[in-house]
PDB file of C-alpha atoms in Angstrom:
ATOM      1  CA  MET A   1     -27.126   5.407  11.299  1.00 65.00           C
ATOM      2  CA  TRP A   2     -23.713   3.742  11.500  1.00 72.00           C
ATOM      3  CA  ASP A   3     -24.031  -0.046  11.293  1.00 85.00           C
ATOM      4  CA  HIS A   4     -20.842  -1.732  12.559  1.00 82.00           C
ATOM      5  CA  ARG A   5     -21.940  -5.043  11.040  1.00 88.00           C
ATOM      6  CA  LEU A   6     -21.108  -3.645   7.600  1.00 95.00           C
ATOM      7  CA  PHE A   7     -17.462  -2.953   8.483  1.00 96.00           C
ATOM      8  CA  TYR A   8     -14.286  -4.640   9.711  1.00 97.00           C
ATOM      9  CA  VAL A   9     -12.148  -2.847  12.263  1.00 96.00           C
ATOM     10  CA  LEU A  10      -8.580  -2.272  11.120  1.00 96.00           C
ATOM     11  CA  SER A  11      -7.044  -4.975  13.317  1.00 95.00           C
ATOM     12  CA  GLU A  12      -9.323  -7.592  11.754  1.00 96.00           C
ATOM     13  CA  VAL A  13      -8.442  -6.336   8.278  1.00 97.00           C
ATOM     14  CA  HIS A  14      -4.785  -6.797   9.227  1.00 97.00           C
ATOM     15  CA  TRP A  15      -5.456 -10.301  10.601  1.00 96.00           C
ATOM     16  CA  ARG A  16      -7.434 -11.457   7.551  1.00 97.00           C
ATOM     17  CA  THR A  17      -4.822 -10.080   5.152  1.00 97.00           C
ATOM     18  CA  GLY A  18      -2.019 -11.764   7.078  1.00 96.00           C
ATOM     19  CA  ARG A  19      -3.868 -15.069   7.119  1.00 96.00           C
ATOM     20  CA  ALA A  20      -4.344 -14.883   3.346  1.00 96.00           C
ATOM     21  CA  MET A  21      -0.687 -14.017   2.726  1.00 95.00           C
ATOM     22  CA  TYR A  22       0.954 -16.449   5.178  1.00 94.00           C
ATOM     23  CA  GLY A  23      -1.554 -19.223   5.853  1.00 93.00           C
ATOM     24  CA  ASP A  24      -0.731 -21.373   8.876  1.00 92.00           C
ATOM     25  CA  LEU A  25       2.436 -19.348   9.589  1.00 94.00           C
ATOM     26  CA  TRP A  26       0.216 -16.460  10.620  1.00 96.00           C
ATOM     27  CA  THR A  27      -0.227 -16.402  14.406  1.00 92.00           C
ATOM     28  CA  GLY A  28      -2.351 -13.296  14.839  1.00 91.00           C
ATOM     29  CA  TYR A  29       0.198 -11.838  17.268  1.00 89.00           C
ATOM     30  CA  GLU A  30       2.385 -10.245  14.583  1.00 90.00           C
ATOM     31  CA  THR A  31       1.455  -6.701  15.608  1.00 85.00           C
ATOM     32  CA  THR A  32       2.956  -7.352  19.071  1.00 84.00           C
ATOM     33  CA  TYR A  33       6.330  -8.661  17.903  1.00 84.00           C
ATOM     34  CA  GLY A  34       9.524  -6.661  17.703  1.00 78.00           C
ATOM     35  CA  PRO A  35      12.623  -7.478  15.634  1.00 81.00           C
ATOM     36  CA  GLU A  36      15.519  -9.295  17.249  1.00 82.00           C
ATOM     37  CA  SER A  37      17.783  -6.352  17.985  1.00 77.00           C
ATOM     38  CA  ASP A  38      18.927  -4.451  21.052  1.00 78.00           C
ATOM     39  CA  LEU A  39      16.694  -1.560  22.046  1.00 79.00           C
ATOM     40  CA  SER A  40      19.330   1.097  21.445  1.00 86.00           C
ATOM     41  CA  ALA A  41      19.706  -0.084  17.835  1.00 84.00           C
ATOM     42  CA  LEU A  42      15.936  -0.086  17.363  1.00 82.00           C
ATOM     43  CA  ARG A  43      15.651   3.426  18.758  1.00 88.00           C
ATOM     44  CA  GLN A  44      18.341   4.629  16.357  1.00 91.00           C
ATOM     45  CA  GLN A  45      16.617   2.946  13.410  1.00 90.00           C
ATOM     46  CA  GLN A  46      13.336   4.582  14.419  1.00 91.00           C
ATOM     47  CA  LYS A  47      15.017   7.993  14.631  1.00 93.00           C
ATOM     48  CA  ASN A  48      16.654   7.473  11.239  1.00 94.00           C
ATOM     49  CA  ALA A  49      13.301   6.539   9.689  1.00 92.00           C
ATOM     50  CA  ALA A  50      11.653   9.595  11.275  1.00 91.00           C
ATOM     51  CA  ARG A  51      14.431  11.822   9.924  1.00 93.00           C
ATOM     52  CA  GLU A  52      14.142  10.264   6.456  1.00 94.00           C
ATOM     53  CA  PHE A  53      10.385  10.815   6.511  1.00 91.00           C
ATOM     54  CA  ASP A  54      10.746  14.490   7.429  1.00 91.00           C
ATOM     55  CA  GLN A  55      13.397  15.046   4.750  1.00 94.00           C
ATOM     56  CA  GLN A  56      11.471  13.341   1.953  1.00 92.00           C
ATOM     57  CA  LEU A  57       8.194  14.996   2.926  1.00 89.00           C
ATOM     58  CA  GLY A  58       9.897  18.380   3.011  1.00 91.00           C
ATOM     59  CA  HIS A  59      11.473  17.716  -0.380  1.00 93.00           C
ATOM     60  CA  ALA A  60       8.091  16.794  -1.865  1.00 90.00           C
ATOM     61  CA  LYS A  61       6.520  19.966  -0.449  1.00 89.00           C
ATOM     62  CA  PHE A  62       9.370  22.059  -1.870  1.00 92.00           C
ATOM     63  CA  LEU A  63       8.930  20.514  -5.325  1.00 92.00           C
ATOM     64  CA  ARG A  64       5.186  21.149  -5.224  1.00 89.00           C
ATOM     65  CA  MET A  65       5.811  24.819  -4.517  1.00 90.00           C
ATOM     66  CA  HIS A  66       8.536  25.266  -7.135  1.00 90.00           C
ATOM     67  CA  TYR A  67       7.535  24.092 -10.579  1.00 89.00           C
ATOM     68  CA  PRO A  68      10.008  25.098 -13.290  1.00 87.00           C
ATOM     69  CA  GLU A  69       8.960  28.214 -15.198  1.00 87.00           C
ATOM     70  CA  ASN A  70       7.948  27.812 -18.833  1.00 88.00           C
ATOM     71  CA  ALA A  71       8.437  24.070 -18.532  1.00 86.00           C
ATOM     72  CA  SER A  72       7.924  21.852 -21.547  1.00 89.00           C
ATOM     73  CA  ASP A  73       5.533  18.914 -21.290  1.00 86.00           C
ATOM     74  CA  ALA A  74       8.475  16.578 -20.780  1.00 86.00           C
ATOM     75  CA  GLU A  75       9.944  18.774 -18.035  1.00 88.00           C
ATOM     76  CA  TYR A  76       6.564  19.060 -16.324  1.00 87.00           C
ATOM     77  CA  LEU A  77       6.108  15.278 -16.350  1.00 87.00           C
ATOM     78  CA  SER A  78       9.646  14.813 -15.039  1.00 89.00           C
ATOM     79  CA  HIS A  79       8.932  17.238 -12.196  1.00 90.00           C
ATOM     80  CA  GLN A  80       5.725  15.374 -11.385  1.00 88.00           C
ATOM     81  CA  LYS A  81       7.694  12.130 -11.324  1.00 88.00           C
ATOM     82  CA  ASP A  82      10.202  13.645  -8.877  1.00 91.00           C
ATOM     83  CA  ILE A  83       7.354  14.703  -6.593  1.00 90.00           C
ATOM     84  CA  LYS A  84       5.847  11.226  -6.709  1.00 85.00           C
ATOM     85  CA  SER A  85       9.223   9.637  -5.952  1.00 88.00           C
ATOM     86  CA  ALA A  86       9.724  11.869  -2.910  1.00 89.00           C
ATOM     87  CA  GLU A  87       6.204  11.144  -1.655  1.00 87.00           C
ATOM     88  CA  THR A  88       6.709   7.409  -2.167  1.00 84.00           C
ATOM     89  CA  ALA A  89       9.979   7.546  -0.223  1.00 88.00           C
ATOM     90  CA  SER A  90       8.355   9.533   2.575  1.00 89.00           C
ATOM     91  CA  ALA A  91       5.476   7.030   2.759  1.00 84.00           C
ATOM     92  CA  ALA A  92       7.908   4.120   3.062  1.00 85.00           C
ATOM     93  CA  ALA A  93       9.865   5.932   5.782  1.00 89.00           C
ATOM     94  CA  ARG A  94       6.660   6.770   7.653  1.00 86.00           C
ATOM     95  CA  THR A  95       5.582   3.116   7.625  1.00 84.00           C
ATOM     96  CA  LYS A  96       9.004   2.018   8.906  1.00 86.00           C
ATOM     97  CA  ARG A  97       8.982   4.745  11.577  1.00 88.00           C
ATOM     98  CA  ASP A  98       5.571   3.694  12.862  1.00 86.00           C
ATOM     99  CA  GLN A  99       6.388  -0.020  12.740  1.00 80.00           C
ATOM    100  CA  LEU A 100       9.530   0.510  14.790  1.00 84.00           C
ATOM    101  CA  SER A 101       7.640   2.737  17.223  1.00 84.00           C
ATOM    102  CA  GLU A 102       5.192  -0.121  17.784  1.00 79.00           C
ATOM    103  CA  ALA A 103       8.065  -2.622  18.021  1.00 76.00           C
ATOM    104  CA  LEU A 104       9.729  -0.636  20.794  1.00 79.00           C
ATOM    105  CA  ARG A 105       6.565  -1.097  22.845  1.00 75.00           C
ATOM    106  CA  GLY A 106       6.285  -4.798  22.011  1.00 65.00           C
ATOM    107  CA  PRO A 107       6.915  -7.307  24.819  1.00 65.00           C
ATOM    108  CA  GLU A 108       8.455 -10.036  22.653  1.00 76.00           C
ATOM    109  CA  GLN A 109      11.207 -10.101  20.047  1.00 81.00           C
ATOM    110  CA  ASN A 110      10.426 -12.343  17.111  1.00 86.00           C
ATOM    111  CA  GLN A 111      12.169 -11.464  13.847  1.00 86.00           C
ATOM    112  CA  ALA A 112      10.109 -13.675  11.544  1.00 91.00           C
ATOM    113  CA  GLY A 113       6.855 -12.585  13.162  1.00 90.00           C
ATOM    114  CA  PHE A 114       7.809  -8.912  12.992  1.00 88.00           C
ATOM    115  CA  GLU A 115       8.681  -9.210   9.292  1.00 90.00           C
ATOM    116  CA  ARG A 116       5.357 -10.909   8.544  1.00 93.00           C
ATOM    117  CA  GLY A 117       3.448  -8.149  10.314  1.00 92.00           C
ATOM    118  CA  ALA A 118       5.487  -5.422   8.622  1.00 90.00           C
ATOM    119  CA  SER A 119       4.877  -6.982   5.210  1.00 92.00           C
ATOM    120  CA  VAL A 120       1.117  -7.067   5.781  1.00 95.00           C
ATOM    121  CA  GLN A 121       1.105  -3.453   6.916  1.00 92.00           C
ATOM    122  CA  ARG A 122       3.014  -2.386   3.801  1.00 90.00           C
ATOM    123  CA  ARG A 123       0.498  -4.228   1.612  1.00 93.00           C
ATOM    124  CA  LEU A 124      -2.449  -2.549   3.298  1.00 95.00           C
ATOM    125  CA  VAL A 125      -0.820   0.877   3.091  1.00 92.00           C
ATOM    126  CA  ARG A 126      -0.368   0.292  -0.632  1.00 89.00           C
ATOM    127  CA  ALA A 127      -4.035  -0.710  -0.924  1.00 93.00           C
ATOM    128  CA  PHE A 128      -5.161   2.468   0.856  1.00 94.00           C
ATOM    129  CA  SER A 129      -2.802   4.748  -1.060  1.00 89.00           C
ATOM    130  CA  ARG A 130      -3.711   3.279  -4.477  1.00 87.00           C
ATOM    131  CA  GLY A 131      -7.451   3.346  -3.796  1.00 90.00           C
ATOM    132  CA  GLU A 132      -7.834  -0.440  -3.780  1.00 92.00           C
ATOM    133  CA  LEU A 133      -9.496  -0.116  -0.364  1.00 96.00           C
ATOM    134  CA  ALA A 134     -11.094   2.841   1.393  1.00 96.00           C
ATOM    135  CA  LEU A 135      -9.980   3.498   4.959  1.00 97.00           C
ATOM    136  CA  ILE A 136     -12.717   5.008   7.132  1.00 96.00           C
ATOM    137  CA  PHE A 137     -11.899   7.335  10.025  1.00 95.00           C
ATOM    138  CA  GLY A 138     -14.478   6.992  12.783  1.00 93.00           C
ATOM    139  CA  THR A 139     -18.065   6.673  11.658  1.00 86.00           C
ATOM    140  CA  GLY A 140     -17.970   7.834   8.084  1.00 83.00           C
ATOM    141  CA  MET A 141     -15.022  10.075   7.166  1.00 91.00           C
ATOM    142  CA  GLN A 142     -12.920   8.549   4.391  1.00 93.00           C
ATOM    143  CA  VAL A 143      -9.170   8.977   4.641  1.00 95.00           C
ATOM    144  CA  ASN A 144      -7.644  10.599   1.580  1.00 92.00           C
ATOM    145  CA  TRP A 145      -4.353   8.783   2.070  1.00 90.00           C
ATOM    146  CA  ASP A 146      -2.195  10.897  -0.229  1.00 84.00           C
ATOM    147  CA  GLU A 147      -3.410  14.110   1.389  1.00 88.00           C
ATOM    148  CA  TRP A 148      -3.274  12.886   4.988  1.00 90.00           C
ATOM    149  CA  ALA A 149       0.173  11.326   4.449  1.00 86.00           C
ATOM    150  CA  ARG A 150       1.611  14.801   3.778  1.00 83.00           C
ATOM    151  CA  HIS A 151       1.172  15.603   7.467  1.00 85.00           C
ATOM    152  CA  SER A 152       3.762  14.384   9.952  1.00 82.00           C
ATOM    153  CA  THR A 153       1.192  13.764  12.715  1.00 86.00           C
ATOM    154  CA  PHE A 154      -0.834  11.282  10.666  1.00 91.00           C
ATOM    155  CA  ARG A 155      -0.408   7.751  12.002  1.00 91.00           C
ATOM    156  CA  VAL A 156      -2.189   4.419  11.797  1.00 93.00           C
ATOM    157  CA  SER A 157      -2.042   1.746  14.516  1.00 91.00           C
ATOM    158  CA  PHE A 158      -3.064  -1.585  13.023  1.00 93.00           C
ATOM    159  CA  ALA A 159      -2.752  -3.281  16.423  1.00 89.00           C
ATOM    160  CA  GLN A 160      -5.192  -0.885  18.111  1.00 91.00           C
ATOM    161  CA  SER A 161      -7.378  -0.159  15.053  1.00 95.00           C
ATOM    162  CA  LEU A 162      -6.693   3.543  15.561  1.00 95.00           C
ATOM    163  CA  ILE A 163      -6.124   6.383  13.110  1.00 96.00           C
ATOM    164  CA  TYR A 164      -4.472   9.590  14.305  1.00 94.00           C
ATOM    165  CA  ALA A 165      -5.692  12.407  12.071  1.00 94.00           C
ATOM    166  CA  PRO A 166      -3.812  15.610  11.193  1.00 90.00           C
ATOM    167  CA  SER A 167      -5.194  18.400  13.386  1.00 84.00           C
ATOM    168  CA  ASP A 168      -5.910  20.736  10.468  1.00 83.00           C
ATOM    169  CA  LEU A 169      -7.959  18.088   8.624  1.00 85.00           C
ATOM    170  CA  SER A 170     -10.132  16.861  11.464  1.00 85.00           C
ATOM    171  CA  SER A 171     -11.313  18.289  14.770  1.00 86.00           C
ATOM    172  CA  ILE A 172     -11.206  14.746  16.150  1.00 90.00           C
ATOM    173  CA  ARG A 173      -7.625  13.733  16.938  1.00 91.00           C
ATOM    174  CA  ARG A 174      -8.066   9.970  16.814  1.00 94.00           C
ATOM    175  CA  ALA A 175     -10.783   7.471  15.955  1.00 96.00           C
ATOM    176  CA  THR A 176     -11.264   3.802  15.138  1.00 96.00           C
ATOM    177  CA  GLY A 177     -10.292   2.706  11.634  1.00 97.00           C
ATOM    178  CA  PHE A 178     -12.763   0.694   9.564  1.00 97.00           C
ATOM    179  CA  VAL A 179     -12.938  -0.916   6.122  1.00 97.00           C
ATOM    180  CA  GLU A 180     -16.242  -1.747   4.462  1.00 97.00           C
ATOM    181  CA  ARG A 181     -16.811  -5.528   4.631  1.00 97.00           C
ATOM    182  CA  LYS A 182     -18.004  -6.160   1.098  1.00 97.00           C
ATOM    183  CA  ALA A 183     -15.229  -4.064  -0.452  1.00 97.00           C
ATOM    184  CA  PHE A 184     -12.622  -5.880   1.621  1.00 97.00           C
ATOM    185  CA  ASP A 185     -14.053  -9.329   0.857  1.00 97.00           C
ATOM    186  CA  ASP A 186     -14.055  -8.540  -2.877  1.00 95.00           C
ATOM    187  CA  TRP A 187     -10.427  -7.376  -2.661  1.00 96.00           C
ATOM    188  CA  HIS A 188      -9.454 -10.333  -0.470  1.00 96.00           C
ATOM    189  CA  ASN A 189     -10.985 -12.867  -2.868  1.00 95.00           C
ATOM    190  CA  GLY A 190      -9.807 -10.994  -5.985  1.00 93.00           C
ATOM    191  CA  PRO A 191      -6.514  -9.064  -6.257  1.00 93.00           C
ATOM    192  CA  LEU A 192      -5.051 -10.309  -2.967  1.00 95.00           C
ATOM    193  CA  ASP A 193      -5.832 -13.942  -3.780  1.00 95.00           C
ATOM    194  CA  ILE A 194      -4.207 -13.531  -7.206  1.00 95.00           C
ATOM    195  CA  GLU A 195      -1.123 -11.974  -5.592  1.00 94.00           C
ATOM    196  CA  VAL A 196      -0.726 -14.843  -3.135  1.00 94.00           C
ATOM    197  CA  ARG A 197      -0.955 -17.458  -5.884  1.00 94.00           C
ATOM    198  CA  LEU A 198       1.475 -15.594  -8.137  1.00 95.00           C
ATOM    199  CA  ALA A 199       3.992 -15.109  -5.314  1.00 93.00           C
ATOM    200  CA  LYS A 200       3.970 -18.877  -4.696  1.00 92.00           C
ATOM    201  CA  ARG A 201       4.340 -19.666  -8.403  1.00 93.00           C
ATOM    202  CA  GLU A 202       6.972 -17.092  -9.324  1.00 94.00           C
ATOM    203  CA  GLY A 203       8.711 -16.600  -5.982  1.00 93.00           C
ATOM    204  CA  PRO A 204       8.158 -13.571  -3.707  1.00 88.00           C
ATOM    205  CA  GLU A 205      11.029 -11.407  -5.012  1.00 89.00           C
ATOM    206  CA  GLN A 206      10.373 -12.174  -8.677  1.00 93.00           C
ATOM    207  CA  PHE A 207       6.677 -11.524  -8.193  1.00 94.00           C
ATOM    208  CA  ALA A 208       7.399  -8.160  -6.521  1.00 90.00           C
ATOM    209  CA  ASP A 209       9.479  -7.135  -9.545  1.00 93.00           C
ATOM    210  CA  MET A 210       6.716  -8.294 -11.902  1.00 94.00           C
ATOM    211  CA  ARG A 211       4.048  -6.427  -9.942  1.00 91.00           C
ATOM    212  CA  ASP A 212       6.073  -3.200  -9.859  1.00 89.00           C
ATOM    213  CA  TRP A 213       6.788  -3.491 -13.583  1.00 92.00           C
ATOM    214  CA  PHE A 214       3.101  -3.996 -14.375  1.00 92.00           C
ATOM    215  CA  LEU A 215       1.938  -1.142 -12.131  1.00 87.00           C
ATOM    216  CA  ASN A 216       4.461   1.195 -13.746  1.00 86.00           C
ATOM    217  CA  TRP A 217       3.342   0.048 -17.211  1.00 88.00           C
ATOM    218  CA  ILE A 218      -0.301   0.905 -16.561  1.00 84.00           C
ATOM    219  CA  THR A 219       0.582   4.120 -14.697  1.00 80.00           C
ATOM    220  CA  VAL A 220       2.397   5.627 -17.680  1.00 77.00           C
ATOM    221  CA  SER A 221      -0.489   4.678 -19.992  1.00 74.00           C
ATOM    222  CA  PRO A 222      -3.328   7.206 -19.543  1.00 69.00           C
ATOM    223  CA  GLN A 223      -5.347   5.316 -22.166  1.00 79.00           C
ATOM    224  CA  LYS A 224      -5.834   1.581 -22.502  1.00 82.00           C
ATOM    225  CA  PRO A 225      -2.611   0.147 -24.005  1.00 83.00           C
ATOM    226  CA  ASN A 226      -2.386  -2.808 -26.342  1.00 87.00           C
ATOM    227  CA  LYS A 227      -2.581  -5.830 -24.047  1.00 89.00           C
ATOM    228  CA  ASP A 228      -0.825  -8.165 -26.489  1.00 91.00           C
ATOM    229  CA  ASP A 229       2.117  -5.769 -26.841  1.00 91.00           C
ATOM    230  CA  GLY A 230       2.347  -5.482 -23.073  1.00 92.00           C
ATOM    231  CA  GLU A 231       2.306  -9.234 -22.625  1.00 93.00           C
ATOM    232  CA  HIS A 232       5.019  -9.697 -25.240  1.00 93.00           C
ATOM    233  CA  LEU A 233       7.250  -7.166 -23.468  1.00 93.00           C
ATOM    234  CA  PHE A 234       6.473  -8.742 -20.091  1.00 94.00           C
ATOM    235  CA  GLN A 235       7.361 -12.254 -21.296  1.00 94.00           C
ATOM    236  CA  LYS A 236      10.602 -10.960 -22.783  1.00 93.00           C
ATOM    237  CA  THR A 237      11.512  -9.143 -19.555  1.00 94.00           C
ATOM    238  CA  PHE A 238      10.725 -11.873 -17.021  1.00 94.00           C
ATOM    239  CA  SER A 239      10.260 -15.323 -18.641  1.00 91.00           C
ATOM    240  CA  PRO A 240       7.617 -16.197 -16.002  1.00 93.00           C
ATOM    241  CA  ASN A 241       6.985 -19.721 -14.780  1.00 93.00           C
ATOM    242  CA  GLY A 242       3.262 -19.525 -15.477  1.00 89.00           C
ATOM    243  CA  LYS A 243       1.656 -19.021 -18.866  1.00 90.00           C
ATOM    244  CA  THR A 244      -1.144 -16.917 -17.353  1.00 93.00           C
ATOM    245  CA  THR A 245       0.974 -14.651 -15.149  1.00 95.00           C
ATOM    246  CA  PHE A 246       0.485 -11.527 -17.259  1.00 95.00           C
ATOM    247  CA  SER A 247      -3.255 -12.199 -17.594  1.00 94.00           C
ATOM    248  CA  ASP A 248      -3.472 -12.688 -13.827  1.00 94.00           C
ATOM    249  CA  LEU A 249      -1.734  -9.357 -13.251  1.00 94.00           C
ATOM    250  CA  TRP A 250      -4.132  -7.769 -15.711  1.00 93.00           C
ATOM    251  CA  ARG A 251      -7.124  -9.137 -13.777  1.00 91.00           C
ATOM    252  CA  ALA A 252      -5.656  -7.972 -10.475  1.00 90.00           C
ATOM    253  CA  TYR A 253      -4.471  -4.464 -11.336  1.00 89.00           C
ATOM    254  CA  ALA A 254      -5.783  -3.171 -14.668  1.00 87.00           C
ATOM    255  CA  PRO A 255      -8.514  -0.507 -14.315  1.00 83.00           C
ATOM    256  CA  ASP A 256     -12.063  -1.849 -14.555  1.00 79.00           C
ATOM    257  CA  SER A 257     -12.685   0.083 -17.782  1.00 80.00           C
ATOM    258  CA  TRP A 258      -9.715  -1.658 -19.431  1.00 82.00           C
ATOM    259  CA  ARG A 259     -11.052  -5.103 -18.556  1.00 74.00           C
ATOM    260  CA  GLN A 260     -14.433  -4.506 -20.149  1.00 67.00           C
ATOM    261  CA  ARG A 261     -14.960  -6.141 -23.508  1.00 61.00           C
ATOM    262  CA  GLY A 262     -15.479  -4.143 -26.661  1.00 53.00           C
ATOM    263  CA  ARG A 263     -13.925  -1.004 -28.011  1.00 51.00           C
ATOM    264  CA  PRO A 264     -13.244   1.817 -25.569  1.00 47.00           C
ATOM    265  CA  LYS A 265     -15.602   4.762 -25.843  1.00 47.00           C
ATOM    266  CA  SER A 266     -14.166   7.803 -27.580  1.00 43.00           C
TER     267      SER A 266
END
């Protein structure tokens, strides 16, 4: 039996994430704000984002269907990287498309509020796509973000806590979005809390560069890399303000198996 007490609806997940990221600046109305721009400009931006999404998604599909023949390992990995880049670009365009669609329906223009809400949405999309959090469609179906995101009709409304499912993946067109409470609370008090503290210490833009560097470093390492070597390279690349910045990133993003003590199992 579905017990709603064990879950947060998506709008509350958005609110709690925004509160953690922005503190007292967070009003709770960010999902209703639109950017300060004339409606014709917003409509054009939304159309451009929709076009970019379709193009990048189509490019990713094409690449998936056309692997190079007799490819070397290096060529295969390069092709995989191109696919991932196209899918990442399509995901970013989708998020912008949907944000602007919501903004066009918003009753109030507030640039700072819109940017706060958009930032929180991007962070949650990244959490769902990277498997940091599981997004639940209706009463039990887990959204496989990477798979669902390959369909143009997939959409998430954080304001209404609604997920619009691709028709060929679910017989139900739309349903409420949920996130399991304990999983969210652990993420909120763990990786997200670390991110907020690091962004304050290092500055938002510098932290974003550090985070992307670290995520790329662990992504290209199928086995546990040497942490000391990674920290040395990180310090040389960024000269962070904090002495524990690399260790904090390690705690936030390194796979659980890498953070366990002792030698890795062969």
